[in-house]
Tab-separated table of C-alpha atoms and ligand atoms in Angstrom:
chain	number	residue	atom	x	y	z
A	1	MET	CA	14.663	66.685	15.593
A	2	LYS	CA	15.586	65.590	12.009
A	3	ARG	CA	12.211	65.628	10.785
A	4	PHE	CA	11.543	68.561	12.285
A	5	ILE	CA	14.404	70.360	10.535
A	6	ILE	CA	12.944	68.818	6.954
A	7	ALA	CA	9.292	69.978	7.933
A	8	LEU	CA	10.735	73.297	7.880
A	9	ILE	CA	13.117	73.150	5.015
A	10	VAL	CA	9.952	71.855	2.940
A	11	LEU	CA	7.757	74.789	4.172
A	12	ALA	CA	10.172	76.970	3.456
A	13	ALA	CA	10.413	76.090	0.180
A	14	CYS	CA	6.538	75.709	-0.627
A	15	VAL	CA	6.969	79.934	0.839
A	16	GLU	CA	9.631	80.565	-1.071
A	17	TYR	CA	7.981	79.455	-4.396
A	18	THR	CA	4.270	80.845	-3.376
A	19	PHE	CA	5.717	84.185	-2.480
A	20	GLY	CA	9.059	84.403	-4.505
A	21	LYS	CA	10.111	88.225	-5.835
A	22	ASN	CA	11.541	86.956	-8.793
A	23	LEU	CA	9.392	85.820	-12.171
A	24	PHE	CA	9.754	85.241	-15.270
A	25	GLU	CA	6.754	84.666	-18.101
A	26	ILE	CA	5.480	83.686	-21.374
A	27	VAL	CA	2.952	85.640	-23.581
A	28	ASN	CA	1.444	84.563	-26.857
A	29	LYS	CA	1.866	87.969	-29.168
A	30	PHE	CA	1.256	86.143	-32.178
A	31	GLN	CA	-0.765	88.002	-34.536
A	32	LYS	CA	-2.269	85.002	-36.140
A	33	ARG	CA	-4.487	82.551	-34.228
A	34	THR	CA	-2.019	80.062	-32.708
A	35	LYS	CA	-1.591	77.467	-29.872
A	36	LEU	CA	1.554	77.760	-27.775
A	37	ARG	CA	2.542	74.917	-26.033
A	38	VAL	CA	4.954	75.745	-23.378
A	39	HIS	CA	6.788	73.739	-21.339
A	40	CYS	CA	9.424	74.975	-18.668
A	41	TYR	CA	11.816	73.073	-15.725
A	42	SER	CA	14.509	73.301	-13.949
A	43	GLY	CA	17.320	70.688	-12.360
A	44	ASN	CA	14.192	70.397	-9.260
A	45	ASP	CA	10.837	71.360	-10.569
A	46	ASP	CA	9.089	70.468	-13.768
A	47	LEU	CA	6.732	73.145	-14.216
A	48	GLY	CA	4.337	71.085	-16.544
A	49	VAL	CA	3.123	71.669	-19.887
A	50	GLN	CA	0.458	74.395	-20.613
A	51	TYR	CA	-1.216	75.921	-23.769
A	52	LEU	CA	-1.959	79.503	-24.401
A	53	MET	CA	-3.995	80.775	-26.771
A	54	ASN	CA	-3.236	84.366	-28.319
A	55	GLY	CA	-2.702	86.924	-25.485
A	56	GLN	CA	-2.685	84.643	-22.894
A	57	GLU	CA	0.571	84.401	-20.494
A	58	GLN	CA	1.964	82.386	-17.983
A	59	HIS	CA	4.162	83.272	-15.048
A	60	TRP	CA	5.935	81.468	-12.011
A	61	ARG	CA	7.201	83.577	-9.067
A	62	PHE	CA	10.177	82.453	-7.040
A	63	ASN	CA	13.166	83.506	-5.231
A	64	ASP	CA	16.643	82.319	-6.354
A	65	ALA	CA	17.992	79.256	-4.902
A	66	PHE	CA	20.342	79.705	-1.941
A	67	PHE	CA	23.360	77.429	-2.511
A	68	HIS	CA	23.421	77.430	-6.392
A	69	ALA	CA	22.141	79.078	-9.220
A	70	THR	CA	18.306	79.464	-10.356
A	71	VAL	CA	17.958	78.460	-13.971
A	72	PHE	CA	14.808	77.364	-15.928
A	73	ARG	CA	14.546	76.040	-18.966
A	74	CYS	CA	11.546	76.287	-21.561
A	75	GLU	CA	11.042	74.435	-24.753
A	76	LEU	CA	7.937	76.109	-26.420
A	77	MET	CA	6.317	74.824	-29.595
A	78	HIS	CA	3.700	75.896	-32.247
A	79	GLY	CA	2.258	75.083	-35.526
A	80	TYR	CA	1.013	72.576	-37.385
A	81	GLU	CA	1.875	69.369	-35.259
A	82	PHE	CA	3.665	71.488	-32.838
A	83	GLN	CA	7.034	71.324	-35.658
A	84	ASN	CA	8.050	74.737	-34.901
A	85	TYR	CA	10.182	74.876	-31.554
A	86	GLN	CA	12.698	76.585	-29.601
A	87	LYS	CA	14.539	75.640	-26.708
A	88	PHE	CA	16.296	78.451	-24.230
A	89	GLU	CA	17.403	79.512	-20.877
A	90	ALA	CA	14.128	81.006	-19.830
A	91	TYR	CA	15.794	82.694	-16.537
A	92	ASN	CA	19.145	82.489	-14.628
A	93	SER	CA	19.390	84.245	-11.484
A	94	LYS	CA	23.366	84.559	-12.488
A	95	TRP	CA	22.260	87.638	-14.927
A	96	GLU	CA	23.064	90.922	-14.019
A	97	ASN	CA	22.436	90.144	-10.264
A	98	ASP	CA	21.923	93.309	-8.244
A	99	GLY	CA	19.817	91.756	-5.960
A	100	SER	CA	16.552	93.347	-7.158
A	101	LYS	CA	13.149	92.242	-8.348
A	102	LYS	CA	13.563	90.433	-11.560
A	103	ASN	CA	11.013	89.914	-14.143
A	104	VAL	CA	12.140	88.208	-17.442
A	105	THR	CA	9.245	88.376	-19.873
A	106	TRP	CA	9.420	86.183	-22.907
A	107	LEU	CA	7.043	87.280	-26.197
A	108	ALA	CA	6.559	84.689	-28.452
A	109	VAL	CA	5.629	85.720	-31.969
A	110	GLU	CA	5.749	85.429	-35.573
A	111	ARG	CA	9.518	85.856	-36.006
A	112	GLY	CA	10.497	83.924	-32.522
A	113	LEU	CA	11.181	84.736	-29.465
A	114	TYR	CA	11.936	88.857	-27.926
A	115	LYS	CA	12.751	88.567	-24.362
A	116	ILE	CA	11.951	91.556	-21.753
A	117	TRP	CA	14.595	92.218	-18.758
A	118	ASN	CA	12.847	94.589	-16.071
A	119	HIS	CA	10.757	96.270	-18.209
A	120	ARG	CA	13.392	97.577	-20.945
A	121	THR	CA	12.884	97.502	-24.568
A	122	PRO	CA	12.172	93.898	-26.164
A	123	GLU	CA	15.372	92.243	-27.487
A	124	PHE	CA	15.247	89.513	-30.214
A	125	MET	CA	16.608	86.293	-28.853
A	126	TYR	CA	16.026	83.158	-30.698
A	127	PRO	CA	14.012	82.680	-34.285
A	128	TRP	CA	11.480	79.385	-34.577
A	129	LEU	CA	13.396	76.014	-35.523
B	201	LIG	C1	6.519	91.474	-15.784
B	201	LIG	O1	7.179	92.583	-16.980
B	201	LIG	C2	6.163	92.910	-17.976
B	201	LIG	C3	6.653	93.644	-19.280
B	201	LIG	O2	7.446	94.605	-18.649
B	201	LIG	C4	4.729	93.325	-17.784
B	201	LIG	O3	3.914	93.162	-18.575
B	201	LIG	C5	4.494	91.817	-16.564
B	201	LIG	O4	3.162	92.885	-16.053
B	201	LIG	C6	5.532	92.256	-15.629
B	201	LIG	N1	4.518	91.291	-14.612
B	201	LIG	C7	4.323	90.939	-12.963
B	201	LIG	C8	4.116	90.393	-12.910
B	201	LIG	O5	4.979	91.923	-12.834
């Protein structure tokens, strides 16, 4: 019985991960040819390292965790030897939680990072360090 319950929880977690209603995405919107290194993770999941060329995007779908806040952090790097970087909170289930679908889009441009929250106007958030 115990095993069955564990299997069920694992399955539920997988389903939730694949068909989640919320998402955050990272888009490379640089004007100049730029390779963006993207590494996102939460307390439980490491989403791995990806490289995005101009115009490419990567998104992840999930549902918010039931018992604790869902928080994803990302580290973005670009430029010569990836010397320019920024580390930030890319998603937090506590942001304006009205229970509807959430789409957090991050635009990486020359100046830094813009955040689009649920299709609103892009808001400048972080310069590159
Ligand atoms: C999320 O929002 C952005 C900006 O409004 C939009 O370009 C993108 O297509 C949306 N993504 C999905 C998967 O709905």
